[in-house]
XYZ file of C-alpha atoms in Angstrom:
438
model
C 87.337 -17.339 86.644
C 90.138 -15.202 88.031
C 91.999 -16.119 91.202
C 91.931 -13.867 94.215
C 95.213 -11.915 94.412
C 97.298 -12.152 97.569
C 97.753 -8.762 99.192
C 101.307 -7.370 99.149
C 101.401 -7.125 102.936
C 100.492 -10.768 103.411
C 103.353 -12.810 104.938
C 103.616 -16.577 104.955
C 104.254 -18.221 108.339
C 107.860 -19.327 108.941
C 108.427 -23.042 109.583
C 110.150 -23.808 112.874
C 113.284 -25.940 112.252
C 113.143 -29.413 113.661
C 115.441 -30.437 116.499
C 117.472 -32.581 114.091
C 117.926 -29.658 111.693
C 118.993 -27.364 114.519
C 121.549 -29.888 115.735
C 122.861 -30.348 112.191
C 123.387 -26.599 111.767
C 125.160 -26.404 115.127
C 127.338 -29.404 114.253
C 128.304 -27.871 110.901
C 129.150 -24.603 112.662
C 131.460 -26.403 115.097
C 133.087 -28.356 112.273
C 133.654 -25.150 110.316
C 135.396 -23.635 113.327
C 137.589 -26.722 113.702
C 138.524 -26.787 110.050
C 139.661 -23.159 110.232
C 142.286 -24.380 112.699
C 143.913 -26.597 110.070
C 147.681 -26.564 109.725
C 149.381 -25.364 106.570
C 150.147 -28.863 105.261
C 146.491 -29.973 105.081
C 144.719 -26.595 104.924
C 144.164 -26.770 101.150
C 141.230 -29.111 101.750
C 139.726 -27.331 104.762
C 136.939 -25.830 102.650
C 135.533 -29.208 101.583
C 132.489 -30.718 103.262
C 132.536 -34.207 104.751
C 130.763 -35.769 101.722
C 133.176 -33.978 99.396
C 136.150 -35.289 101.378
C 134.771 -38.827 101.258
C 134.231 -38.579 97.510
C 137.736 -37.222 97.049
C 139.204 -40.030 99.147
C 137.440 -42.614 96.989
C 138.693 -40.920 93.832
C 142.263 -40.855 95.178
C 142.175 -44.546 96.120
C 140.963 -45.435 92.635
C 143.636 -43.260 91.042
C 146.399 -44.841 93.149
C 145.277 -48.299 92.046
C 145.222 -47.204 88.407
C 148.685 -45.627 88.579
C 150.176 -48.717 90.202
C 148.475 -50.976 87.691
C 149.681 -48.857 84.804
C 153.328 -49.411 85.639
C 154.691 -52.708 84.392
C 155.919 -55.223 86.922
C 159.052 -55.429 84.814
C 159.443 -51.727 84.089
C 161.965 -50.283 81.670
C 162.207 -47.417 84.148
C 162.201 -44.744 81.491
C 161.007 -41.147 81.818
C 157.314 -42.152 81.804
C 157.935 -44.629 84.616
C 159.330 -41.973 86.941
C 156.646 -39.480 85.895
C 154.052 -42.002 87.057
C 155.893 -42.414 90.349
C 155.825 -38.649 90.852
C 152.070 -38.796 90.271
C 151.825 -41.576 92.848
C 153.628 -39.398 95.393
C 151.194 -36.548 94.717
C 148.195 -38.838 95.237
C 149.549 -40.130 98.544
C 149.991 -36.545 99.733
C 146.369 -35.790 98.895
C 145.189 -38.915 100.671
C 146.890 -37.941 103.927
C 145.432 -34.422 103.681
C 141.935 -35.844 103.282
C 142.404 -38.248 106.184
C 143.664 -35.477 108.455
C 140.700 -33.232 107.656
C 138.224 -36.032 108.330
C 139.891 -36.905 111.638
C 139.913 -33.226 112.588
C 136.122 -33.146 112.318
C 135.728 -36.021 114.770
C 138.430 -34.964 117.217
C 137.326 -34.400 120.806
C 139.967 -32.603 122.912
C 140.875 -34.201 126.226
C 141.922 -30.842 127.686
C 141.338 -27.148 126.882
C 144.676 -26.796 125.083
C 144.622 -30.137 123.257
C 144.465 -30.093 119.460
C 144.143 -32.775 116.810
C 147.615 -31.956 115.521
C 149.226 -32.886 118.851
C 147.867 -36.426 118.601
C 150.190 -39.256 117.519
C 147.822 -40.165 114.681
C 148.042 -36.610 113.370
C 151.831 -36.637 113.638
C 151.936 -39.899 111.680
C 149.762 -38.409 108.932
C 151.882 -35.267 108.778
C 155.046 -37.353 108.546
C 153.478 -39.465 105.824
C 152.507 -36.335 103.896
C 155.987 -34.863 104.122
C 157.583 -38.215 103.323
C 155.745 -38.361 100.028
C 156.410 -34.682 99.405
C 160.115 -35.328 99.946
C 159.899 -38.306 97.592
C 158.318 -36.127 94.932
C 161.091 -33.554 95.278
C 163.829 -36.191 95.045
C 162.249 -37.906 92.047
C 161.653 -34.652 90.197
C 165.227 -33.531 90.770
C 166.893 -36.808 89.910
C 164.809 -38.198 87.051
C 167.650 -37.733 84.582
C 170.291 -39.073 86.956
C 168.270 -42.213 87.567
C 168.733 -43.292 83.967
C 172.484 -43.178 84.408
C 172.283 -45.168 87.614
C 170.611 -48.057 85.831
C 173.728 -48.628 83.767
C 176.030 -48.237 86.764
C 176.964 -50.844 89.336
C 175.000 -49.066 92.070
C 171.303 -49.795 91.615
C 170.104 -49.656 95.224
C 168.518 -46.256 94.739
C 166.506 -47.514 91.775
C 165.502 -50.666 93.656
C 164.073 -48.463 96.389
C 161.240 -47.284 94.172
C 160.678 -50.633 92.474
C 160.493 -52.665 95.687
C 159.221 -50.154 98.253
C 156.414 -51.670 100.311
C 154.696 -48.282 100.268
C 155.064 -47.952 96.492
C 154.663 -50.674 93.881
C 155.857 -53.435 96.188
C 157.390 -55.389 93.316
C 158.886 -58.709 94.417
C 162.146 -57.990 96.176
C 160.958 -55.788 99.015
C 161.996 -56.602 102.531
C 158.784 -58.342 103.564
C 158.346 -60.017 106.933
C 161.289 -60.977 109.098
C 161.843 -64.476 110.378
C 160.910 -64.587 114.046
C 164.063 -66.529 114.906
C 166.167 -63.681 113.529
C 164.406 -61.252 115.854
C 164.912 -63.463 118.873
C 168.579 -63.955 118.047
C 169.024 -60.198 117.692
C 167.560 -59.598 121.133
C 169.605 -62.427 122.641
C 172.846 -61.058 121.177
C 172.078 -57.607 122.519
C 171.237 -58.958 125.961
C 174.570 -60.793 126.095
C 176.463 -57.613 125.207
C 174.492 -54.888 127.009
C 172.759 -56.660 129.916
C 175.144 -58.646 132.132
C 173.739 -60.202 135.297
C 170.082 -59.122 135.018
C 168.167 -58.790 138.266
C 165.487 -61.138 136.946
C 165.521 -63.512 134.011
C 164.476 -61.687 130.861
C 165.033 -58.203 132.287
C 166.684 -55.599 130.047
C 168.807 -52.566 130.882
C 167.635 -49.294 129.334
C 170.635 -46.889 129.204
C 168.386 -43.822 128.915
C 166.249 -44.632 131.951
C 169.266 -46.277 133.626
C 167.219 -49.093 135.081
C 166.255 -52.724 134.663
C 162.781 -53.621 133.437
C 161.043 -56.521 131.755
C 161.006 -57.042 128.006
C 157.327 -56.076 128.063
C 158.402 -52.434 128.229
C 162.097 -52.468 127.250
C 162.663 -53.695 123.688
C 165.629 -54.256 121.406
C 165.352 -51.436 118.869
C 167.215 -51.114 115.591
C 169.069 -47.844 115.050
C 169.460 -48.304 111.306
C 166.081 -49.746 110.200
C 165.932 -53.338 108.986
C 163.520 -52.288 106.221
C 166.281 -50.365 104.481
C 168.798 -53.208 104.322
C 169.204 -52.685 100.564
C 170.929 -49.384 101.298
C 173.354 -50.352 104.048
C 176.378 -51.105 101.884
C 175.750 -48.113 99.635
C 175.503 -45.732 102.587
C 177.993 -47.116 105.068
C 180.415 -49.117 102.950
C 181.046 -52.740 101.920
C 179.839 -55.484 104.268
C 177.881 -53.047 106.462
C 174.828 -55.222 105.856
C 176.405 -57.701 108.269
C 175.686 -55.231 111.096
C 171.932 -55.197 110.519
C 171.087 -57.683 113.289
C 174.157 -57.148 115.442
C 174.292 -55.351 118.830
C 176.277 -52.508 117.238
C 173.059 -51.528 115.434
C 170.756 -51.619 118.427
C 169.855 -50.283 121.834
C 167.446 -51.478 124.478
C 164.890 -48.675 124.797
C 161.556 -48.218 126.497
C 158.692 -48.341 123.993
C 157.723 -44.739 124.705
C 161.290 -43.545 124.118
C 161.603 -45.491 120.867
C 158.282 -44.067 119.742
C 159.483 -40.512 120.408
C 162.737 -41.287 118.579
C 160.809 -42.510 115.527
C 158.683 -39.353 115.546
C 161.743 -37.097 115.651
C 160.818 -35.689 119.056
C 164.036 -36.811 120.762
C 167.571 -37.742 119.778
C 170.657 -39.543 121.040
C 173.815 -37.533 120.440
C 177.461 -37.451 121.588
C 177.807 -36.415 125.213
C 179.482 -33.148 124.289
C 178.824 -29.449 124.672
C 178.275 -28.368 121.076
C 176.325 -25.181 121.760
C 178.125 -21.924 120.853
C 179.337 -20.000 123.887
C 177.687 -16.940 122.322
C 174.580 -17.841 120.281
C 174.875 -14.545 118.406
C 178.469 -15.318 117.351
C 178.503 -19.076 116.627
C 181.655 -18.928 114.505
C 183.818 -17.632 117.349
C 184.290 -21.058 118.949
C 183.452 -23.255 115.956
C 186.961 -24.726 115.764
C 186.887 -25.584 119.462
C 183.577 -27.402 119.097
C 184.867 -29.268 116.058
C 187.897 -30.411 118.029
C 185.648 -31.779 120.777
C 183.901 -34.000 118.250
C 187.203 -35.243 116.828
C 188.461 -36.139 120.308
C 185.180 -37.899 121.045
C 185.460 -39.943 117.838
C 188.926 -41.124 118.797
C 187.729 -42.543 122.101
C 187.400 -46.305 122.292
C 184.339 -46.026 124.531
C 182.083 -43.189 123.425
C 179.482 -41.584 125.643
C 176.075 -40.372 124.516
C 173.288 -38.259 125.930
C 169.543 -38.035 125.414
C 167.968 -34.766 124.286
C 164.406 -33.570 123.750
C 164.179 -31.429 120.632
C 161.163 -29.377 121.686
C 160.596 -29.082 125.413
C 157.448 -27.050 124.724
C 155.803 -30.066 123.079
C 152.921 -31.169 125.366
C 153.572 -34.817 124.483
C 156.944 -34.612 126.209
C 155.229 -33.651 129.476
C 152.613 -36.399 129.517
C 152.915 -39.024 132.235
C 154.099 -42.084 130.324
C 156.318 -43.791 132.909
C 155.694 -45.286 136.340
C 157.524 -43.202 138.926
C 158.163 -46.186 141.165
C 159.840 -48.173 138.385
C 161.646 -45.492 136.390
C 161.968 -42.538 138.806
C 160.536 -40.197 136.171
C 157.058 -39.617 134.814
C 157.697 -37.772 131.566
C 160.113 -37.890 128.645
C 160.953 -34.222 129.247
C 162.577 -35.181 132.557
C 165.165 -37.195 130.612
C 166.447 -34.208 128.621
C 170.231 -33.893 128.803
C 170.659 -37.197 130.636
C 173.833 -39.155 129.900
C 173.221 -42.716 128.765
C 174.453 -45.221 131.331
C 175.805 -48.531 130.032
C 176.765 -51.549 132.138
C 179.613 -52.599 129.821
C 182.047 -50.919 127.432
C 179.978 -52.091 124.467
C 178.417 -49.302 122.419
C 176.482 -49.090 119.162
C 178.513 -47.886 116.198
C 178.537 -44.112 115.925
C 177.406 -44.217 112.303
C 174.077 -45.789 113.280
C 173.535 -43.337 116.124
C 174.208 -40.510 113.658
C 171.592 -42.070 111.401
C 168.927 -41.691 114.076
C 169.905 -38.046 114.446
C 169.556 -37.476 110.709
C 166.097 -38.982 111.034
C 165.321 -36.519 113.818
C 166.466 -33.566 111.715
C 164.212 -34.723 108.896
C 161.137 -35.047 111.117
C 161.829 -31.757 112.936
C 162.029 -29.931 109.609
C 158.745 -31.467 108.522
C 157.059 -30.127 111.636
C 157.705 -26.695 110.155
C 156.370 -27.797 106.740
C 159.834 -27.643 105.245
C 161.054 -30.029 102.561
C 164.672 -30.738 103.370
C 167.266 -30.573 100.635
C 169.934 -33.270 100.456
C 172.637 -30.824 101.404
C 170.688 -29.602 104.428
C 170.173 -33.131 105.699
C 173.893 -33.781 105.942
C 174.853 -30.177 106.614
C 174.837 -30.600 110.374
C 177.668 -33.102 110.020
C 179.919 -30.643 108.227
C 178.922 -27.764 110.497
C 180.399 -29.481 113.527
C 183.335 -30.808 111.535
C 182.329 -34.478 111.604
C 184.042 -36.368 108.771
C 181.494 -37.753 106.344
C 183.387 -41.049 106.263
C 182.274 -41.734 109.827
C 178.730 -42.067 108.545
C 179.281 -43.516 105.107
C 182.050 -45.931 105.967
C 185.573 -46.083 104.564
C 186.201 -44.780 101.088
C 188.167 -42.263 99.087
C 186.953 -38.788 98.135
C 185.648 -39.901 94.754
C 183.161 -42.157 96.512
C 181.889 -39.630 99.020
C 179.367 -37.858 96.814
C 177.713 -40.998 95.475
C 175.949 -42.418 98.556
C 174.312 -39.147 99.568
C 171.168 -39.712 97.534
C 170.831 -43.191 98.992
C 171.223 -41.745 102.488
C 168.465 -39.195 102.010
C 166.061 -41.516 100.220
C 166.676 -44.262 102.747
C 165.610 -41.884 105.490
C 162.537 -40.762 103.600
C 161.426 -44.259 102.585
C 161.703 -45.462 106.167
C 159.634 -42.489 107.295
C 156.949 -43.445 104.769
C 156.928 -47.046 105.978
C 156.645 -46.094 109.641
C 154.013 -43.431 109.092
C 151.794 -45.841 107.155
C 151.892 -48.599 109.761
C 149.009 -49.407 112.088
C 151.405 -50.467 114.832
C 154.675 -48.978 115.979
C 158.013 -50.507 115.484
C 159.828 -53.795 115.267
C 158.244 -57.116 116.012
C 158.192 -58.386 119.549
C 160.821 -61.034 120.239
C 158.205 -63.479 121.447
C 155.319 -62.052 119.429
C 153.492 -63.069 116.317
C 155.953 -63.054 113.402
C 153.167 -61.793 111.194
C 152.630 -58.702 113.322
C 153.887 -55.286 112.275
C 155.100 -53.969 115.619
C 158.225 -51.831 115.544
C 159.831 -53.203 118.663
C 161.633 -56.438 119.304
């Protein structure tokens, strides 16, 4: 028995999509529009769906564990060892890209012009990505040199990768700090920088030029305590003794220290170093160099606070209380001279360090991997003697610490970008916490 044929002009009724299906399509459309707005550093993964991103993240986590486990805890540090570390850097870059894309999907703007990439969490991920990218560049370039360093008397650079708390974390990394050390650091700074406080426990912030409680004003390291292994190699013998001394710290408001860590602001000599004619910067180069030399010879050196990008919306957010600090935003502090209550000042070398950190982060904002020479180039451009940063030493020693200087900056950026909390530990806080402020 033959079946009855269906006429050619017969059409089957279309099924009306359910409400859930309609909402899913609309959600996917919105996500697709968001993902098109990705920045160049994480755009390679913008085409992946949410399930694909989750699967990739799981694969990356497994691969990171395998790479770490495959490197001996007592490594010979041969070519294969460093090749594995390069692979580890690549995996960490991928992980931050995946995380950024997933967060982008869930981001809800608080204002019409707000974007995911303006958020502090996005900035941390971008810094983490570029930190690992910088690591990969350094390792690739210096794999051969590293072998020679193992037989030399200067092994701090090698120890960086063996003990880094964001790498293998082999025994020997900095670990937690003793809470008494933190309290002593803050007490020493208070004795030097904060004479006759208005109220017990108040601190003087030289940027805001006001007294405030330690709840908001914290003792902040200029050269990071995490990188203590590098201090002598970068700044000269016995520099490690400065790590918890007032010469390596400033009392700063938490919001200011946060912006400093992110490379959004800087503390620099209170000098006019801008060319008189931006189109002819060499015309008065010698004059600007002389200003720096005169400044360096002063017993009491003055500094000023600058905002690197005044167009950054974060610099115009209300983060201060007008009644307490007389300003609302960080942008209002641009160009302000730091006001100290005594002649005590931090050592210039550690202030310069924070500026190098700012240069690094600013370059990363433009997706640029900084070369070693570029990182220290600003010093030579204004005529600043390299010995002022690296400590005393003859010319034959000047070239050697540069790799330590660059990698110290990058490793600290990795550590900070991977933290859940910002900064040093609170003076009176839990010693097991990972806050960035004292």
